């Protein structure tokens, strides 16, 4: 078109178009619904970098990590196998600027490598709460975020998504001092818990952080 000019391009008498079916439309509608529900409850959406620092992960966490071949810096050398470190970076950034009561969420992807040949990406919804879940107002006192707050929030999200037959099962996870699996029909569709002091210390965080990580694709 640039070389010949629009005037020299013949317009056909008919145009044939095949109807398309968008398989992701339901997921996008549900994502918007959950995002609106969270923001109406005082949460802020964050967007973090998919490329992160391998130093945030132990040997087990790096076993299936996708390493960058041409990374621009030593601090950004893998595609994140978890949303937790980049979320903790945001929390640390805010706390260092005296913003200590945080309610955040992120729709993001994690990346894995299997058998050195197969690469996968999975969508997750991560929720972070630290400090007061509800700040002081004229009709109630401030309420500290705790396990029951994040658990109740997960229940609301699942029910709003049309899922009701779920359960919670205690588990042990490296970066959590207390954690539970969210299960549906014997399948794990998420985890939630309290981040360990060791992990918080890695980011210079001195207050408790509660996290829920919902496996969006599985859900």
mmCIF file of C-alpha atoms in Angstrom:
data_model
loop_
_atom_site.group_PDB
_atom_site.id
_atom_site.type_symbol
_atom_site.label_atom_id
_atom_site.label_comp_id
_atom_site.label_asym_id
_atom_site.label_seq_id
_atom_site.Cartn_x
_atom_site.Cartn_y
_atom_site.Cartn_z
ATOM 1 C CA UNK A 1 0.000 0.000 0.000
ATOM 2 C CA UNK A 2 2.860 2.343 0.808
ATOM 3 C CA UNK A 3 4.626 1.743 -2.524
ATOM 4 C CA UNK A 4 1.663 1.475 -4.929
ATOM 5 C CA UNK A 5 -0.732 3.862 -3.201
ATOM 6 C CA UNK A 6 -4.233 3.185 -1.911
ATOM 7 C CA UNK A 7 -5.793 4.416 -5.188
ATOM 8 C CA UNK A 8 -4.073 1.601 -7.114
ATOM 9 C CA UNK A 9 -5.326 -1.238 -4.885
ATOM 10 C CA UNK A 10 -8.391 -2.965 -6.273
ATOM 11 C CA UNK A 11 -11.328 -3.357 -3.870
ATOM 12 C CA UNK A 12 -12.949 -6.848 -4.145
ATOM 13 C CA UNK A 13 -16.694 -7.168 -4.739
ATOM 14 C CA UNK A 14 -17.068 -9.603 -1.812
ATOM 15 C CA UNK A 15 -15.160 -10.291 1.382
ATOM 16 C CA UNK A 16 -15.223 -13.720 3.047
ATOM 17 C CA UNK A 17 -14.789 -13.869 6.845
ATOM 18 C CA UNK A 18 -14.795 -16.997 9.014
ATOM 19 C CA UNK A 19 -16.607 -16.551 12.348
ATOM 20 C CA UNK A 20 -14.254 -16.753 15.319
ATOM 21 C CA UNK A 21 -14.961 -18.099 18.786
ATOM 22 C CA UNK A 22 -12.999 -16.414 21.560
ATOM 23 C CA UNK A 23 -12.148 -19.165 24.058
ATOM 24 C CA UNK A 24 -10.731 -16.644 26.556
ATOM 25 C CA UNK A 25 -13.835 -14.437 26.793
ATOM 26 C CA UNK A 26 -15.234 -16.200 29.876
ATOM 27 C CA UNK A 27 -11.908 -15.906 31.696
ATOM 28 C CA UNK A 28 -11.656 -12.193 30.857
ATOM 29 C CA UNK A 29 -15.203 -11.480 32.062
ATOM 30 C CA UNK A 30 -14.536 -13.381 35.293
ATOM 31 C CA UNK A 31 -11.215 -11.609 35.756
ATOM 32 C CA UNK A 32 -12.926 -8.218 35.473
ATOM 33 C CA UNK A 33 -15.632 -9.318 37.910
ATOM 34 C CA UNK A 34 -13.102 -10.420 40.550
ATOM 35 C CA UNK A 35 -10.955 -7.304 40.009
ATOM 36 C CA UNK A 36 -14.004 -5.080 40.557
ATOM 37 C CA UNK A 37 -14.901 -7.031 43.698
ATOM 38 C CA UNK A 38 -11.405 -6.602 45.131
ATOM 39 C CA UNK A 39 -11.126 -2.895 44.302
ATOM 40 C CA UNK A 40 -14.548 -2.253 45.860
ATOM 41 C CA UNK A 41 -13.120 -3.806 49.040
ATOM 42 C CA UNK A 42 -10.198 -1.387 49.137
ATOM 43 C CA UNK A 43 -7.609 -3.367 47.160
ATOM 44 C CA UNK A 44 -5.234 -1.864 44.613
ATOM 45 C CA UNK A 45 -4.124 -3.727 41.501
ATOM 46 C CA UNK A 46 -0.392 -3.978 40.830
ATOM 47 C CA UNK A 47 1.612 -5.003 37.756
ATOM 48 C CA UNK A 48 5.094 -6.418 38.301
ATOM 49 C CA UNK A 49 7.912 -7.516 36.032
ATOM 50 C CA UNK A 50 7.820 -11.098 34.720
ATOM 51 C CA UNK A 51 11.633 -11.096 34.771
ATOM 52 C CA UNK A 52 13.066 -11.371 38.273
ATOM 53 C CA UNK A 53 16.166 -12.185 40.332
ATOM 54 C CA UNK A 54 17.214 -15.829 40.727
ATOM 55 C CA UNK A 55 18.704 -14.916 44.136
ATOM 56 C CA UNK A 56 15.141 -14.813 45.527
ATOM 57 C CA UNK A 57 14.815 -18.587 45.068
ATOM 58 C CA UNK A 58 16.536 -21.617 46.570
ATOM 59 C CA UNK A 59 17.884 -24.555 44.584
ATOM 60 C CA UNK A 60 14.528 -26.335 44.627
ATOM 61 C CA UNK A 61 12.733 -23.216 43.387
ATOM 62 C CA UNK A 62 15.182 -22.845 40.489
ATOM 63 C CA UNK A 63 14.955 -26.476 39.368
ATOM 64 C CA UNK A 64 12.320 -25.670 36.739
ATOM 65 C CA UNK A 65 13.137 -21.970 36.260
ATOM 66 C CA UNK A 66 13.364 -20.454 32.774
ATOM 67 C CA UNK A 67 16.749 -18.727 32.650
ATOM 68 C CA UNK A 68 17.430 -15.700 30.450
ATOM 69 C CA UNK A 69 20.135 -16.188 27.835
ATOM 70 C CA UNK A 70 20.706 -12.496 27.144
ATOM 71 C CA UNK A 71 19.722 -10.868 30.444
ATOM 72 C CA UNK A 72 20.465 -7.148 30.657
ATOM 73 C CA UNK A 73 21.521 -7.298 34.333
ATOM 74 C CA UNK A 74 22.519 -9.844 36.973
ATOM 75 C CA UNK A 75 19.428 -8.888 39.012
ATOM 76 C CA UNK A 76 17.008 -9.802 36.225
ATOM 77 C CA UNK A 77 18.049 -13.207 34.961
ATOM 78 C CA UNK A 78 15.013 -15.572 35.091
ATOM 79 C CA UNK A 79 11.326 -15.588 34.238
ATOM 80 C CA UNK A 80 9.520 -15.741 37.559
ATOM 81 C CA UNK A 81 8.487 -19.206 38.778
ATOM 82 C CA UNK A 82 6.320 -17.508 41.425
ATOM 83 C CA UNK A 83 4.596 -14.141 41.868
ATOM 84 C CA UNK A 84 5.567 -13.937 45.551
ATOM 85 C CA UNK A 85 8.994 -12.220 45.271
ATOM 86 C CA UNK A 86 7.836 -9.470 42.909
ATOM 87 C CA UNK A 87 4.817 -8.872 45.164
ATOM 88 C CA UNK A 88 7.092 -8.608 48.215
ATOM 89 C CA UNK A 89 9.232 -6.079 46.323
ATOM 90 C CA UNK A 90 6.154 -3.851 45.958
ATOM 91 C CA UNK A 91 5.273 -4.274 49.648
ATOM 92 C CA UNK A 92 8.825 -3.402 50.730
ATOM 93 C CA UNK A 93 8.838 -0.345 48.420
ATOM 94 C CA UNK A 94 5.612 0.942 50.008
ATOM 95 C CA UNK A 95 6.611 0.235 53.622
ATOM 96 C CA UNK A 96 9.896 2.086 53.090
ATOM 97 C CA UNK A 97 7.769 5.105 52.130
ATOM 98 C CA UNK A 98 5.587 4.894 55.274
ATOM 99 C CA UNK A 99 2.665 3.270 53.476
ATOM 100 C CA UNK A 100 2.283 0.327 55.878
ATOM 101 C CA UNK A 101 -1.372 -0.728 55.426
ATOM 102 C CA UNK A 102 -1.465 -2.577 52.136
ATOM 103 C CA UNK A 103 -4.155 -4.511 50.274
ATOM 104 C CA UNK A 104 -2.881 -5.486 46.818
ATOM 105 C CA UNK A 105 -3.671 -7.976 44.070
ATOM 106 C CA UNK A 106 -2.148 -9.002 40.755
ATOM 107 C CA UNK A 107 -3.187 -11.090 37.773
ATOM 108 C CA UNK A 108 0.097 -12.399 36.405
ATOM 109 C CA UNK A 109 1.864 -15.372 34.864
ATOM 110 C CA UNK A 110 4.531 -17.725 36.120
ATOM 111 C CA UNK A 111 6.864 -19.752 33.916
ATOM 112 C CA UNK A 112 8.320 -23.277 34.091
ATOM 113 C CA UNK A 113 10.659 -25.463 32.109
ATOM 114 C CA UNK A 114 10.163 -29.232 31.978
ATOM 115 C CA UNK A 115 12.843 -31.667 30.770
ATOM 116 C CA UNK A 116 14.790 -28.783 29.137
ATOM 117 C CA UNK A 117 12.456 -28.809 26.138
ATOM 118 C CA UNK A 118 8.942 -27.934 27.278
ATOM 119 C CA UNK A 119 8.064 -24.444 28.458
ATOM 120 C CA UNK A 120 4.778 -23.540 30.142
ATOM 121 C CA UNK A 121 3.159 -20.367 31.412
ATOM 122 C CA UNK A 122 0.346 -20.329 33.954
ATOM 123 C CA UNK A 123 -1.982 -17.511 34.996
ATOM 124 C CA UNK A 124 -2.284 -16.774 38.713
ATOM 125 C CA UNK A 125 -4.179 -14.353 40.933
ATOM 126 C CA UNK A 126 -2.052 -13.279 43.893
ATOM 127 C CA UNK A 127 -3.423 -11.283 46.822
ATOM 128 C CA UNK A 128 -1.253 -9.550 49.436
ATOM 129 C CA UNK A 129 -2.370 -8.045 52.743
ATOM 130 C CA UNK A 130 -0.123 -6.414 55.333
ATOM 131 C CA UNK A 131 -0.774 -4.058 58.236
ATOM 132 C CA UNK A 132 -4.387 -3.144 58.931
ATOM 133 C CA UNK A 133 -7.021 -4.880 56.819
ATOM 134 C CA UNK A 134 -9.428 -2.097 57.791
ATOM 135 C CA UNK A 135 -8.230 1.309 58.881
ATOM 136 C CA UNK A 136 -9.785 3.335 61.673
ATOM 137 C CA UNK A 137 -12.958 5.222 60.763
ATOM 138 C CA UNK A 138 -15.777 6.933 62.629
ATOM 139 C CA UNK A 139 -17.714 3.670 63.155
ATOM 140 C CA UNK A 140 -15.011 1.047 63.778
ATOM 141 C CA UNK A 141 -11.457 0.568 64.998
ATOM 142 C CA UNK A 142 -8.583 -0.595 62.845
ATOM 143 C CA UNK A 143 -8.407 -4.365 62.294
ATOM 144 C CA UNK A 144 -5.108 -6.159 61.770
ATOM 145 C CA UNK A 145 -4.997 -8.545 58.820
ATOM 146 C CA UNK A 146 -4.882 -12.187 59.900
ATOM 147 C CA UNK A 147 -5.254 -15.674 58.460
ATOM 148 C CA UNK A 148 -9.046 -15.653 58.809
ATOM 149 C CA UNK A 149 -9.290 -12.400 56.846
ATOM 150 C CA UNK A 150 -7.373 -13.780 53.836
ATOM 151 C CA UNK A 151 -9.220 -17.113 54.076
ATOM 152 C CA UNK A 152 -12.591 -15.345 54.059
ATOM 153 C CA UNK A 153 -11.497 -13.288 51.059
ATOM 154 C CA UNK A 154 -10.577 -16.458 49.132
ATOM 155 C CA UNK A 155 -13.989 -17.948 49.951
ATOM 156 C CA UNK A 156 -15.697 -14.858 48.522
ATOM 157 C CA UNK A 157 -13.616 -15.023 45.322
ATOM 158 C CA UNK A 158 -14.316 -18.721 44.769
ATOM 159 C CA UNK A 159 -18.050 -18.369 45.415
ATOM 160 C CA UNK A 160 -18.224 -15.321 43.126
ATOM 161 C CA UNK A 161 -16.582 -17.525 40.468
ATOM 162 C CA UNK A 162 -19.290 -20.170 40.852
ATOM 163 C CA UNK A 163 -17.158 -22.594 42.894
ATOM 164 C CA UNK A 164 -18.682 -23.917 46.125
ATOM 165 C CA UNK A 165 -17.367 -27.436 46.840
ATOM 166 C CA UNK A 166 -13.872 -26.349 47.869
ATOM 167 C CA UNK A 167 -11.925 -27.070 51.028
ATOM 168 C CA UNK A 168 -8.773 -26.050 52.899
ATOM 169 C CA UNK A 169 -5.989 -28.463 53.853
ATOM 170 C CA UNK A 170 -2.857 -27.618 55.908
ATOM 171 C CA UNK A 171 0.436 -27.970 54.047
ATOM 172 C CA UNK A 172 4.140 -27.089 54.397
ATOM 173 C CA UNK A 173 5.679 -24.566 52.000
ATOM 174 C CA UNK A 174 9.240 -23.239 52.081
ATOM 175 C CA UNK A 175 8.386 -19.505 52.051
ATOM 176 C CA UNK A 176 5.494 -19.686 54.543
ATOM 177 C CA UNK A 177 5.425 -20.145 58.296
ATOM 178 C CA UNK A 178 1.831 -21.347 57.995
ATOM 179 C CA UNK A 179 0.087 -22.413 54.787
ATOM 180 C CA UNK A 180 -2.962 -24.273 53.501
ATOM 181 C CA UNK A 181 -3.902 -25.670 50.102
ATOM 182 C CA UNK A 182 -7.208 -24.694 48.508
ATOM 183 C CA UNK A 183 -8.632 -27.921 47.069
ATOM 184 C CA UNK A 184 -11.444 -28.702 44.666
ATOM 185 C CA UNK A 185 -12.268 -32.346 43.848
ATOM 186 C CA UNK A 186 -8.882 -33.464 45.274
ATOM 187 C CA UNK A 187 -7.093 -30.947 43.027
ATOM 188 C CA UNK A 188 -5.069 -28.012 44.389
ATOM 189 C CA UNK A 189 -6.325 -24.720 42.932
ATOM 190 C CA UNK A 190 -4.432 -22.345 45.213
ATOM 191 C CA UNK A 191 -2.512 -21.769 48.433
ATOM 192 C CA UNK A 192 -2.746 -19.176 51.180
ATOM 193 C CA UNK A 193 -0.857 -18.398 54.343
ATOM 194 C CA UNK A 194 1.556 -16.187 56.255
ATOM 195 C CA UNK A 195 4.941 -15.413 54.703
ATOM 196 C CA UNK A 196 7.864 -16.625 56.826
ATOM 197 C CA UNK A 197 10.071 -14.174 58.725
ATOM 198 C CA UNK A 198 13.075 -15.477 56.773
ATOM 199 C CA UNK A 199 11.432 -14.566 53.463
ATOM 200 C CA UNK A 200 10.306 -11.155 54.758
ATOM 201 C CA UNK A 201 13.836 -10.452 55.973
ATOM 202 C CA UNK A 202 15.133 -11.055 52.444
ATOM 203 C CA UNK A 203 13.149 -7.960 51.387
ATOM 204 C CA UNK A 204 13.647 -5.938 54.576
ATOM 205 C CA UNK A 205 9.994 -6.361 55.636
ATOM 206 C CA UNK A 206 9.429 -6.305 59.412
ATOM 207 C CA UNK A 207 5.642 -6.730 59.555
ATOM 208 C CA UNK A 208 3.516 -9.818 58.811
ATOM 209 C CA UNK A 209 2.447 -10.398 55.208
ATOM 210 C CA UNK A 210 -0.487 -12.613 54.262
ATOM 211 C CA UNK A 211 -0.695 -14.039 50.772
ATOM 212 C CA UNK A 212 -3.233 -15.968 48.719
ATOM 213 C CA UNK A 213 -2.090 -17.460 45.421
ATOM 214 C CA UNK A 214 -4.985 -18.735 43.309
ATOM 215 C CA UNK A 215 -4.104 -20.868 40.272
ATOM 216 C CA UNK A 216 -6.313 -19.005 37.816
ATOM 217 C CA UNK A 217 -6.067 -21.496 34.941
ATOM 218 C CA UNK A 218 -6.849 -24.417 37.255
ATOM 219 C CA UNK A 219 -9.781 -22.562 38.818
#
